[in-house]
PDB file of C-alpha atoms in Angstrom:
ATOM      1  CA  MET A  27       0.000   0.000   0.000  1.00 73.00           C
ATOM      2  CA  LYS A  28       1.294   3.440  -0.966  1.00 88.00           C
ATOM      3  CA  VAL A  29       1.493   6.100   1.746  1.00 93.00           C
ATOM      4  CA  ALA A  30       0.388   9.661   0.979  1.00 92.00           C
ATOM      5  CA  ARG A  31       0.401  13.036   2.678  1.00 95.00           C
ATOM      6  CA  VAL A  32      -2.179  15.583   1.535  1.00 94.00           C
ATOM      7  CA  TYR A  33      -1.436  19.308   1.411  1.00 94.00           C
ATOM      8  CA  LEU A  34      -4.390  21.730   1.293  1.00 94.00           C
ATOM      9  CA  ARG A  35      -3.897  25.490   1.025  1.00 92.00           C
ATOM     10  CA  VAL A  36      -5.851  28.689   0.480  1.00 89.00           C
ATOM     11  CA  SER A  37      -4.406  32.185   0.521  1.00 86.00           C
ATOM     12  CA  THR A  38      -6.619  34.038   3.014  1.00 80.00           C
ATOM     13  CA  GLU A  39      -8.586  33.436   6.202  1.00 75.00           C
ATOM     14  CA  GLY A  40     -11.841  34.165   4.396  1.00 74.00           C
ATOM     15  CA  GLN A  41     -11.355  31.275   1.977  1.00 82.00           C
ATOM     16  CA  ASP A  42     -12.580  27.754   2.645  1.00 81.00           C
ATOM     17  CA  LEU A  43     -10.550  24.563   2.389  1.00 86.00           C
ATOM     18  CA  SER A  44     -13.578  22.260   2.155  1.00 85.00           C
ATOM     19  CA  ARG A  45     -13.579  22.118  -1.663  1.00 84.00           C
ATOM     20  CA  GLN A  46     -10.103  20.562  -1.610  1.00 89.00           C
ATOM     21  CA  GLU A  47     -11.006  17.945   1.019  1.00 89.00           C
ATOM     22  CA  SER A  48     -12.379  15.609  -1.665  1.00 90.00           C
ATOM     23  CA  ILE A  49      -8.847  14.696  -2.748  1.00 89.00           C
ATOM     24  CA  VAL A  50      -8.394  12.847   0.563  1.00 91.00           C
ATOM     25  CA  GLN A  51     -11.247  10.475  -0.259  1.00 90.00           C
ATOM     26  CA  GLU A  52     -10.073  10.151  -3.865  1.00 89.00           C
ATOM     27  CA  ALA A  53      -6.612   9.090  -2.663  1.00 89.00           C
ATOM     28  CA  GLU A  54      -8.078   6.519  -0.283  1.00 91.00           C
ATOM     29  CA  GLU A  55     -10.283   5.140  -3.052  1.00 89.00           C
ATOM     30  CA  ALA A  56      -7.150   4.822  -5.207  1.00 86.00           C
ATOM     31  CA  GLY A  57      -5.634   2.572  -2.535  1.00 88.00           C
ATOM     32  CA  PHE A  58      -3.444   5.085  -0.673  1.00 91.00           C
ATOM     33  CA  TYR A  59      -3.036   5.226   3.092  1.00 94.00           C
ATOM     34  CA  ILE A  60      -3.239   8.871   4.234  1.00 95.00           C
ATOM     35  CA  ALA A  61      -0.515   9.419   6.823  1.00 96.00           C
ATOM     36  CA  ALA A  62      -1.541  13.045   7.460  1.00 96.00           C
ATOM     37  CA  VAL A  63      -3.456  15.994   6.035  1.00 95.00           C
ATOM     38  CA  TYR A  64      -1.787  19.406   6.235  1.00 95.00           C
ATOM     39  CA  ARG A  65      -4.171  22.383   6.094  1.00 94.00           C
ATOM     40  CA  GLU A  66      -2.866  25.905   5.657  1.00 92.00           C
ATOM     41  CA  LYS A  67      -4.128  29.432   5.055  1.00 89.00           C
ATOM     42  CA  ALA A  68      -1.162  31.299   3.637  1.00 89.00           C
ATOM     43  CA  SER A  69       0.078  32.760   0.370  1.00 88.00           C
ATOM     44  CA  GLY A  70       1.713  30.416  -2.116  1.00 88.00           C
ATOM     45  CA  MET A  71       4.357  33.139  -2.539  1.00 87.00           C
ATOM     46  CA  ILE A  72       5.627  32.408   0.979  1.00 88.00           C
ATOM     47  CA  LEU A  73       8.253  29.676   1.233  1.00 87.00           C
ATOM     48  CA  ASN A  74       8.357  29.183   5.004  1.00 88.00           C
ATOM     49  CA  ARG A  75       4.742  28.117   5.531  1.00 91.00           C
ATOM     50  CA  PRO A  76       4.541  26.193   8.845  1.00 92.00           C
ATOM     51  CA  GLU A  77       2.365  23.310   7.611  1.00 94.00           C
ATOM     52  CA  LEU A  78       4.286  22.961   4.348  1.00 94.00           C
ATOM     53  CA  GLN A  79       7.576  22.782   6.205  1.00 94.00           C
ATOM     54  CA  ARG A  80       6.106  20.328   8.725  1.00 95.00           C
ATOM     55  CA  MET A  81       4.942  18.107   5.894  1.00 95.00           C
ATOM     56  CA  ILE A  82       8.384  18.124   4.271  1.00 94.00           C
ATOM     57  CA  ASN A  83       9.991  17.260   7.609  1.00 95.00           C
ATOM     58  CA  ASP A  84       7.525  14.391   8.095  1.00 96.00           C
ATOM     59  CA  LEU A  85       8.054  12.889   4.640  1.00 94.00           C
ATOM     60  CA  GLN A  86       9.473   9.385   4.401  1.00 94.00           C
ATOM     61  CA  ASN A  87      11.036   7.587   1.463  1.00 92.00           C
ATOM     62  CA  ASP A  88       8.593   6.416  -1.231  1.00 88.00           C
ATOM     63  CA  GLU A  89       5.679   8.473   0.101  1.00 92.00           C
ATOM     64  CA  VAL A  90       3.462  10.635  -2.110  1.00 89.00           C
ATOM     65  CA  VAL A  91       2.569  14.306  -1.665  1.00 91.00           C
ATOM     66  CA  ILE A  92      -0.918  15.025  -3.001  1.00 90.00           C
ATOM     67  CA  ALA A  93      -2.250  18.510  -3.780  1.00 90.00           C
ATOM     68  CA  GLU A  94      -5.242  19.752  -5.759  1.00 87.00           C
ATOM     69  CA  ASN A  95      -3.112  21.920  -8.067  1.00 85.00           C
ATOM     70  CA  ILE A  96       0.573  22.768  -8.288  1.00 85.00           C
ATOM     71  CA  ASP A  97      -0.188  26.333  -7.156  1.00 85.00           C
ATOM     72  CA  ARG A  98      -1.350  24.941  -3.803  1.00 89.00           C
ATOM     73  CA  ILE A  99       2.253  23.925  -3.211  1.00 89.00           C
ATOM     74  CA  SER A 100       3.940  26.928  -4.823  1.00 87.00           C
ATOM     75  CA  ARG A 101       3.435  30.234  -6.594  1.00 85.00           C
ATOM     76  CA  LEU A 102       7.062  31.111  -5.951  1.00 85.00           C
ATOM     77  CA  PRO A 103       9.441  32.377  -8.673  1.00 87.00           C
ATOM     78  CA  HIS A 104      10.644  29.486 -10.818  1.00 82.00           C
ATOM     79  CA  GLY A 105      14.057  28.990  -9.169  1.00 85.00           C
ATOM     80  CA  GLU A 106      12.637  28.986  -5.623  1.00 87.00           C
ATOM     81  CA  ALA A 107       9.778  26.715  -6.696  1.00 86.00           C
ATOM     82  CA  ILE A 108      12.181  24.157  -8.144  1.00 87.00           C
ATOM     83  CA  ASP A 109      14.256  24.274  -4.933  1.00 88.00           C
ATOM     84  CA  LEU A 110      11.091  23.559  -2.953  1.00 89.00           C
ATOM     85  CA  ILE A 111      10.114  20.630  -5.167  1.00 87.00           C
ATOM     86  CA  ASN A 112      13.668  19.277  -4.905  1.00 89.00           C
ATOM     87  CA  LYS A 113      13.395  19.289  -1.103  1.00 90.00           C
ATOM     88  CA  ILE A 114      10.379  17.019  -1.416  1.00 89.00           C
ATOM     89  CA  LYS A 115      12.152  14.763  -3.893  1.00 87.00           C
ATOM     90  CA  GLU A 116      15.281  14.613  -1.715  1.00 89.00           C
ATOM     91  CA  LYS A 117      13.159  12.932   0.955  1.00 91.00           C
ATOM     92  CA  GLY A 118      12.467  10.184  -1.575  1.00 88.00           C
ATOM     93  CA  ALA A 119       8.876  11.325  -2.075  1.00 88.00           C
ATOM     94  CA  LYS A 120       6.851  11.823  -5.231  1.00 85.00           C
ATOM     95  CA  ILE A 121       4.303  14.528  -6.051  1.00 86.00           C
ATOM     96  CA  SER A 122       0.807  13.835  -7.331  1.00 84.00           C
ATOM     97  CA  ILE A 123      -0.956  16.662  -9.167  1.00 81.00           C
ATOM     98  CA  PRO A 124      -4.035  15.908 -11.324  1.00 73.00           C
ATOM     99  CA  GLY A 125      -3.186  16.259 -15.010  1.00 65.00           C
ATOM    100  CA  ILE A 126       0.570  16.115 -14.377  1.00 65.00           C
ATOM    101  CA  ILE A 127       1.368  13.135 -12.172  1.00 66.00           C
ATOM    102  CA  ASP A 128      -1.848  11.442 -11.086  1.00 64.00           C
ATOM    103  CA  LEU A 129      -2.345   8.682  -8.559  1.00 63.00           C
ATOM    104  CA  SER A 130      -2.951   5.942 -11.113  1.00 59.00           C
ATOM    105  CA  THR A 131       0.387   6.735 -12.790  1.00 60.00           C
ATOM    106  CA  ILE A 132       2.193   6.404  -9.469  1.00 61.00           C
ATOM    107  CA  SER A 133       0.346   3.221  -8.512  1.00 55.00           C
ATOM    108  CA  ASN A 134       1.055   1.586 -11.863  1.00 55.00           C
ATOM    109  CA  ALA A 135       4.619   2.856 -12.284  1.00 54.00           C
ATOM    110  CA  THR A 136       6.717   0.492 -14.353  1.00 52.00           C
ATOM    111  CA  ASP A 137      10.440  -0.181 -14.424  1.00 58.00           C
ATOM    112  CA  GLY A 138      12.994   0.286 -17.152  1.00 53.00           C
ATOM    113  CA  ILE A 139      13.042   2.647 -20.132  1.00 48.00           C
ATOM    114  CA  SER A 140       9.307   3.383 -20.096  1.00 46.00           C
ATOM    115  CA  LYS A 141       9.533   4.609 -16.499  1.00 49.00           C
ATOM    116  CA  ILE A 142      12.534   6.832 -17.311  1.00 43.00           C
ATOM    117  CA  VAL A 143      10.672   8.391 -20.231  1.00 44.00           C
ATOM    118  CA  LEU A 144       7.540   8.893 -18.133  1.00 47.00           C
ATOM    119  CA  ASP A 145       9.488  10.495 -15.291  1.00 58.00           C
ATOM    120  CA  SER A 146      11.216  12.868 -17.745  1.00 54.00           C
ATOM    121  CA  ILE A 147       7.917  13.970 -19.268  1.00 49.00           C
ATOM    122  CA  GLN A 148       6.383  14.529 -15.843  1.00 56.00           C
ATOM    123  CA  GLU A 149       9.432  16.490 -14.721  1.00 66.00           C
ATOM    124  CA  MET A 150       9.093  18.772 -17.726  1.00 60.00           C
ATOM    125  CA  LEU A 151       5.357  19.270 -17.155  1.00 59.00           C
ATOM    126  CA  LEU A 152       5.975  20.009 -13.483  1.00 62.00           C
ATOM    127  CA  LYS A 153       8.490  22.753 -14.288  1.00 65.00           C
ATOM    128  CA  ILE A 154       6.167  24.289 -16.881  1.00 66.00           C
ATOM    129  CA  THR A 155       3.191  24.369 -14.516  1.00 64.00           C
ATOM    130  CA  LEU A 156       5.295  25.869 -11.715  1.00 66.00           C
ATOM    131  CA  GLN A 157       6.209  28.728 -14.039  1.00 68.00           C
ATOM    132  CA  ILE A 158       2.589  29.134 -15.152  1.00 73.00           C
ATOM    133  CA  ALA A 159       1.397  29.253 -11.521  1.00 67.00           C
ATOM    134  CA  HIS A 160       3.837  32.075 -10.749  1.00 72.00           C
ATOM    135  CA  ASP A 161       2.977  33.967 -13.941  1.00 71.00           C
ATOM    136  CA  GLU A 162      -0.759  33.697 -13.246  1.00 75.00           C
ATOM    137  CA  TYR A 163      -0.210  35.059  -9.739  1.00 67.00           C
ATOM    138  CA  ASN A 164       1.654  38.080 -11.094  1.00 74.00           C
ATOM    139  CA  LEU A 165      -0.938  38.650 -13.810  1.00 77.00           C
ATOM    140  CA  ARG A 166      -3.823  38.576 -11.332  1.00 73.00           C
ATOM    141  CA  ARG A 167      -1.963  40.862  -8.937  1.00 73.00           C
ATOM    142  CA  ASP A 168      -1.312  43.379 -11.731  1.00 76.00           C
ATOM    143  CA  ARG A 169      -4.976  43.295 -12.741  1.00 76.00           C
ATOM    144  CA  ILE A 170      -6.052  43.931  -9.161  1.00 69.00           C
ATOM    145  CA  LYS A 171      -3.654  46.876  -8.870  1.00 74.00           C
ATOM    146  CA  LYS A 172      -4.949  48.358 -12.119  1.00 74.00           C
ATOM    147  CA  GLY A 173      -8.530  47.836 -10.983  1.00 72.00           C
ATOM    148  CA  ILE A 174      -7.872  49.580  -7.671  1.00 68.00           C
ATOM    149  CA  SER A 175      -6.069  52.426  -9.429  1.00 74.00           C
ATOM    150  CA  LYS A 176      -9.003  52.891 -11.816  1.00 72.00           C
ATOM    151  CA  ALA A 177     -11.511  52.762  -8.962  1.00 68.00           C
ATOM    152  CA  LYS A 178      -9.538  55.413  -7.077  1.00 69.00           C
ATOM    153  CA  GLU A 179      -9.610  57.660 -10.142  1.00 68.00           C
ATOM    154  CA  LEU A 180     -13.382  57.304 -10.264  1.00 70.00           C
ATOM    155  CA  GLY A 181     -13.675  57.818  -6.505  1.00 70.00           C
ATOM    156  CA  LYS A 182     -15.198  54.356  -6.002  1.00 66.00           C
ATOM    157  CA  PHE A 183     -12.434  52.614  -4.077  1.00 60.00           C
ATOM    158  CA  LYS A 184     -13.014  52.482  -0.326  1.00 61.00           C
ATOM    159  CA  GLY A 185     -10.642  49.672   0.614  1.00 58.00           C
ATOM    160  CA  ARG A 186     -11.382  46.809   2.987  1.00 61.00           C
ATOM    161  CA  LYS A 187     -13.510  47.396   6.049  1.00 66.00           C
ATOM    162  CA  PRO A 188     -11.448  46.852   9.197  1.00 66.00           C
ATOM    163  CA  ASN A 189     -12.284  43.850  11.355  1.00 74.00           C
ATOM    164  CA  THR A 190     -12.857  45.849  14.523  1.00 81.00           C
ATOM    165  CA  LYS A 191     -13.568  42.785  16.668  1.00 82.00           C
ATOM    166  CA  LYS A 192     -10.320  41.075  15.710  1.00 85.00           C
ATOM    167  CA  ASN A 193      -8.357  44.331  16.021  1.00 87.00           C
ATOM    168  CA  LYS A 194      -9.677  44.789  19.545  1.00 88.00           C
ATOM    169  CA  GLN A 195      -8.666  41.228  20.442  1.00 88.00           C
ATOM    170  CA  ILE A 196      -5.153  41.872  19.128  1.00 90.00           C
ATOM    171  CA  VAL A 197      -4.796  45.034  21.201  1.00 90.00           C
ATOM    172  CA  GLU A 198      -6.132  43.396  24.366  1.00 89.00           C
ATOM    173  CA  LEU A 199      -3.803  40.409  24.047  1.00 90.00           C
ATOM    174  CA  ARG A 200      -0.782  42.647  23.454  1.00 90.00           C
ATOM    175  CA  LYS A 201      -1.744  44.783  26.476  1.00 88.00           C
ATOM    176  CA  LEU A 202      -1.771  41.584  28.542  1.00 87.00           C
ATOM    177  CA  GLY A 203       1.788  40.865  27.459  1.00 87.00           C
ATOM    178  CA  SER A 204       1.125  38.315  24.730  1.00 87.00           C
ATOM    179  CA  SER A 205       3.973  38.161  22.190  1.00 90.00           C
ATOM    180  CA  ILE A 206       3.381  39.182  18.585  1.00 89.00           C
ATOM    181  CA  SER A 207       3.664  35.602  17.316  1.00 86.00           C
ATOM    182  CA  LYS A 208       1.397  34.231  20.065  1.00 86.00           C
ATOM    183  CA  THR A 209      -1.165  36.980  19.437  1.00 88.00           C
ATOM    184  CA  ALA A 210      -1.131  36.186  15.729  1.00 85.00           C
ATOM    185  CA  GLN A 211      -1.728  32.513  16.503  1.00 82.00           C
ATOM    186  CA  LEU A 212      -4.549  33.172  18.994  1.00 83.00           C
ATOM    187  CA  THR A 213      -6.390  35.606  16.713  1.00 84.00           C
ATOM    188  CA  ASN A 214      -5.731  33.680  13.500  1.00 80.00           C
ATOM    189  CA  SER A 215      -3.907  36.689  12.066  1.00 82.00           C
ATOM    190  CA  SER A 216      -0.620  37.269  10.299  1.00 84.00           C
ATOM    191  CA  ILE A 217       2.364  38.595  12.236  1.00 87.00           C
ATOM    192  CA  SER A 218       2.470  41.683   9.993  1.00 86.00           C
ATOM    193  CA  GLN A 219      -1.206  42.379  10.762  1.00 87.00           C
ATOM    194  CA  VAL A 220      -0.589  42.161  14.520  1.00 89.00           C
ATOM    195  CA  LYS A 221       2.360  44.541  14.223  1.00 91.00           C
ATOM    196  CA  LEU A 222       0.298  47.010  12.174  1.00 89.00           C
ATOM    197  CA  ILE A 223      -2.701  47.014  14.552  1.00 90.00           C
ATOM    198  CA  TRP A 224      -0.475  47.333  17.623  1.00 91.00           C
ATOM    199  CA  ALA A 225       1.510  50.186  16.056  1.00 89.00           C
ATOM    200  CA  LYS A 226      -1.718  52.035  15.202  1.00 87.00           C
ATOM    201  CA  TYR A 227      -2.970  51.575  18.746  1.00 86.00           C
ATOM    202  CA  LYS A 228       0.238  52.931  20.273  1.00 85.00           C
ATOM    203  CA  LYS A 229       0.141  55.909  17.914  1.00 82.00           C
ATOM    204  CA  GLU A 230      -3.454  56.672  18.898  1.00 82.00           C
ATOM    205  CA  ILE A 231      -2.551  56.466  22.588  1.00 77.00           C
ATOM    206  CA  SER A 232       0.420  58.766  22.033  1.00 75.00           C
ATOM    207  CA  ASN A 233      -1.715  61.321  20.193  1.00 69.00           C
ATOM    208  CA  ASP A 234      -4.286  61.344  23.000  1.00 62.00           C
ATOM    209  CA  ARG A 235      -1.704  62.365  25.587  1.00 57.00           C
TER     210      ARG A 235
END
């Protein structure tokens, strides 16, 4: 029986991971034992994602990493993305991505020349899709920037509404002596967000004096 580890990721707290959960059942139906499922809400442009790094550390030889799409694993620039994939491969693990390297291909892998050819083709496809994932990220980001710029010109851009409840929780925890990293963990926020909210609070306090 093949052993697999499933990596699920979305970029923001407001997004839901449930749509990706189906790949766990699909892997089990394909005859894989799921050693662990790693769920993360973080940008694919960040290399040091806690759950991603934990998964890589947990990997054992001949295991399979399963993700819904290659961009769930990485939207990093091509060189960094390849380094990340190599870390997975150095642990003796394979990667399963629908349309590139699927579970049936791994389960039915053959030996000899045919396997070498298949591995080479999959390696090429993997590199191409990593580059596409990064390019799509940059394209979408540029479109968003242009959209915001246009909305500002028309006086229609108001920005995101602040999450006052979460901001208050951040401030209260910091006032109680909670560290920035611990506060971020307890409020399900990013470290940069905690720093920003705390800095704004201190500035407001200073201005009131």
